[in-house]
Short mmCIF file of the C-alpha atoms (twelve columns), coordinates in Angstrom:
data_MODEL
# 
_entry.id   MODEL 
# 
loop_
_atom_site.group_PDB 
_atom_site.id 
_atom_site.type_symbol 
_atom_site.label_atom_id 
_atom_site.label_alt_id 
_atom_site.label_comp_id 
_atom_site.label_asym_id 
_atom_site.label_seq_id 
_atom_site.Cartn_x 
_atom_site.Cartn_y 
_atom_site.Cartn_z 
_atom_site.pdbx_PDB_model_num 
ATOM 1   C CA . MET A 1   103.536 90.771  84.400  1 
ATOM 2   C CA . THR A 2   101.810 91.693  87.834  1 
ATOM 3   C CA . TRP A 3   101.836 95.394  87.796  1 
ATOM 4   C CA . PHE A 4   102.908 98.556  85.697  1 
ATOM 5   C CA . GLU A 5   105.605 100.306 88.897  1 
ATOM 6   C CA . GLU A 6   105.550 104.245 88.856  1 
ATOM 7   C CA . PRO A 7   104.145 104.123 84.627  1 
ATOM 8   C CA . VAL A 8   103.835 108.313 86.010  1 
ATOM 9   C CA . SER A 9   105.256 110.203 88.720  1 
ATOM 10  C CA . SER A 10  103.434 109.508 91.989  1 
ATOM 11  C CA . ASP A 11  102.833 112.773 92.545  1 
ATOM 12  C CA . ASP A 12  100.747 113.045 89.462  1 
ATOM 13  C CA . GLN A 13  97.045  111.387 90.983  1 
ATOM 14  C CA . ALA A 14  95.533  111.842 87.669  1 
ATOM 15  C CA . GLY A 15  98.084  110.741 85.867  1 
ATOM 16  C CA . LEU A 16  97.691  107.663 87.858  1 
ATOM 17  C CA . ARG A 17  94.043  107.594 87.587  1 
ATOM 18  C CA . GLN A 18  94.250  107.527 84.143  1 
ATOM 19  C CA . VAL A 19  96.465  104.860 83.277  1 
ATOM 20  C CA . ARG A 20  94.653  102.883 85.544  1 
ATOM 21  C CA . ASP A 21  91.568  103.419 83.910  1 
ATOM 22  C CA . SER A 22  93.253  102.353 80.568  1 
ATOM 23  C CA . CYS A 23  94.925  100.300 81.488  1 
ATOM 24  C CA . PRO A 24  94.134  95.701  81.333  1 
ATOM 25  C CA . ILE A 25  97.576  95.249  84.482  1 
ATOM 26  C CA . ASP A 26  97.398  96.727  88.194  1 
ATOM 27  C CA . ILE A 27  98.742  100.072 88.668  1 
ATOM 28  C CA . ALA A 28  101.708 100.407 91.103  1 
ATOM 29  C CA . ALA A 29  103.353 103.720 92.853  1 
ATOM 30  C CA . GLY A 30  104.554 104.918 96.136  1 
ATOM 31  C CA . GLU A 31  107.742 103.837 96.245  1 
ATOM 32  C CA . TYR A 32  109.009 107.182 97.618  1 
ATOM 33  C CA . GLY A 33  105.762 107.776 99.980  1 
ATOM 34  C CA . TYR A 34  108.033 109.074 103.369 1 
ATOM 35  C CA . SER A 35  104.299 109.236 105.134 1 
ATOM 36  C CA . PRO A 36  101.423 108.116 105.360 1 
ATOM 37  C CA . CYS A 37  99.457  110.884 104.639 1 
ATOM 38  C CA . TYR A 38  101.804 110.666 101.715 1 
ATOM 39  C CA . TYR A 39  99.437  108.166 99.899  1 
ATOM 40  C CA . ALA A 40  95.672  108.810 100.690 1 
ATOM 41  C CA . PRO A 41  95.178  110.971 98.207  1 
ATOM 42  C CA . MET A 42  97.325  108.511 95.636  1 
ATOM 43  C CA . ILE A 43  94.814  105.810 97.527  1 
ATOM 44  C CA . ALA A 44  91.358  108.041 97.396  1 
ATOM 45  C CA . ALA A 45  91.876  109.369 93.482  1 
ATOM 46  C CA . GLY A 46  92.044  105.298 92.760  1 
ATOM 47  C CA . ALA A 47  95.258  106.109 91.421  1 
ATOM 48  C CA . VAL A 48  96.782  102.271 92.548  1 
ATOM 49  C CA . ASP A 49  95.799  98.846  92.512  1 
ATOM 50  C CA . CYS A 50  99.361  98.122  94.513  1 
ATOM 51  C CA . VAL A 51  101.079 100.589 97.045  1 
ATOM 52  C CA . GLN A 52  104.642 100.297 96.870  1 
ATOM 53  C CA . ALA A 53  105.595 101.665 100.427 1 
ATOM 54  C CA . ASP A 54  109.448 101.335 101.049 1 
ATOM 55  C CA . ILE A 55  110.188 101.656 104.957 1 
ATOM 56  C CA . THR A 56  113.387 103.066 104.560 1 
ATOM 57  C CA . ARG A 57  111.496 106.286 103.367 1 
ATOM 58  C CA . CYS A 58  107.523 105.737 105.028 1 
ATOM 59  C CA . GLY A 59  109.155 105.500 108.628 1 
ATOM 60  C CA . GLY A 60  110.449 102.610 109.766 1 
ATOM 61  C CA . VAL A 61  107.825 99.604  111.237 1 
ATOM 62  C CA . THR A 62  106.241 101.963 112.574 1 
ATOM 63  C CA . GLY A 63  105.188 104.123 108.981 1 
ATOM 64  C CA . TRP A 64  105.248 100.970 107.145 1 
ATOM 65  C CA . LEU A 65  102.117 99.010  108.656 1 
ATOM 66  C CA . ALA A 66  99.723  102.211 108.752 1 
ATOM 67  C CA . VAL A 67  100.434 102.468 104.898 1 
ATOM 68  C CA . ALA A 68  99.350  98.823  104.913 1 
ATOM 69  C CA . HIS A 69  96.484  99.337  107.035 1 
ATOM 70  C CA . VAL A 70  95.420  102.634 104.435 1 
ATOM 71  C CA . ALA A 71  95.448  100.005 101.917 1 
ATOM 72  C CA . ALA A 72  93.427  97.398  103.762 1 
ATOM 73  C CA . ALA A 73  91.090  99.454  104.529 1 
ATOM 74  C CA . ARG A 74  90.815  100.857 100.434 1 
ATOM 75  C CA . GLN A 75  90.978  96.966  99.901  1 
ATOM 76  C CA . LEU A 76  94.338  97.441  98.200  1 
ATOM 77  C CA . ASP A 77  97.036  95.043  97.820  1 
ATOM 78  C CA . ILE A 78  100.436 96.354  98.898  1 
ATOM 79  C CA . SER A 79  104.214 95.634  98.245  1 
ATOM 80  C CA . GLY A 80  107.338 95.972  100.404 1 
ATOM 81  C CA . HIS A 81  109.947 98.373  98.339  1 
ATOM 82  C CA . SER A 82  112.879 98.107  99.324  1 
ATOM 83  C CA . PRO A 83  116.859 99.234  97.935  1 
ATOM 84  C CA . PRO A 84  118.437 96.335  97.153  1 
ATOM 85  C CA . ARG A 85  120.955 96.552  100.293 1 
ATOM 86  C CA . CYS A 86  118.279 97.034  102.573 1 
ATOM 87  C CA . THR A 87  116.006 93.848  101.716 1 
ATOM 88  C CA . ARG A 88  116.389 91.898  104.774 1 
ATOM 89  C CA . PRO A 89  114.157 94.430  107.112 1 
ATOM 90  C CA . ARG A 90  111.677 94.801  103.749 1 
ATOM 91  C CA . HIS A 91  110.873 90.358  104.601 1 
ATOM 92  C CA . ASP A 92  110.944 91.529  108.071 1 
ATOM 93  C CA . VAL A 93  107.715 93.830  108.071 1 
ATOM 94  C CA . GLN A 94  106.246 91.723  105.466 1 
ATOM 95  C CA . GLY A 95  106.436 88.016  107.652 1 
ATOM 96  C CA . LEU A 96  104.447 91.205  110.540 1 
ATOM 97  C CA . HIS A 97  102.164 91.923  107.909 1 
ATOM 98  C CA . ARG A 98  101.605 89.322  105.903 1 
ATOM 99  C CA . ARG A 99  100.325 87.723  110.296 1 
ATOM 100 C CA . ALA A 100 98.041  91.192  110.629 1 
ATOM 101 C CA . LEU A 101 96.238  91.237  106.900 1 
ATOM 102 C CA . PRO A 102 97.230  88.081  105.195 1 
ATOM 103 C CA . HIS A 103 94.849  88.336  102.066 1 
ATOM 104 C CA . ARG A 104 96.174  91.819  101.118 1 
ATOM 105 C CA . LEU A 105 99.914  91.400  101.343 1 
ATOM 106 C CA . THR A 106 101.650 90.114  97.123  1 
ATOM 107 C CA . ARG A 107 105.311 89.505  97.357  1 
# 
């Protein structure tokens, strides 16, 4: 298992941090984030090991890359998350991001 996805709501940074502090595997969350500003409190709280940004919710390619840069600045992984019907754009964005920040991208 790579990570524990959304063990509590992404809006509950204290809860995510509590799970992260007591869980031996990485915590991933954020698939419902709608802008880079949504992720800042979660990242600042140390609530996740992997940020899950969904290209269809966080402002398209530009928003996704902005979230990726915020995550990379804190040395966190980022995982492109999207509904199954939208997997092509996610892979395209991951390809862009892989060139920009290759050491932090997860699949």
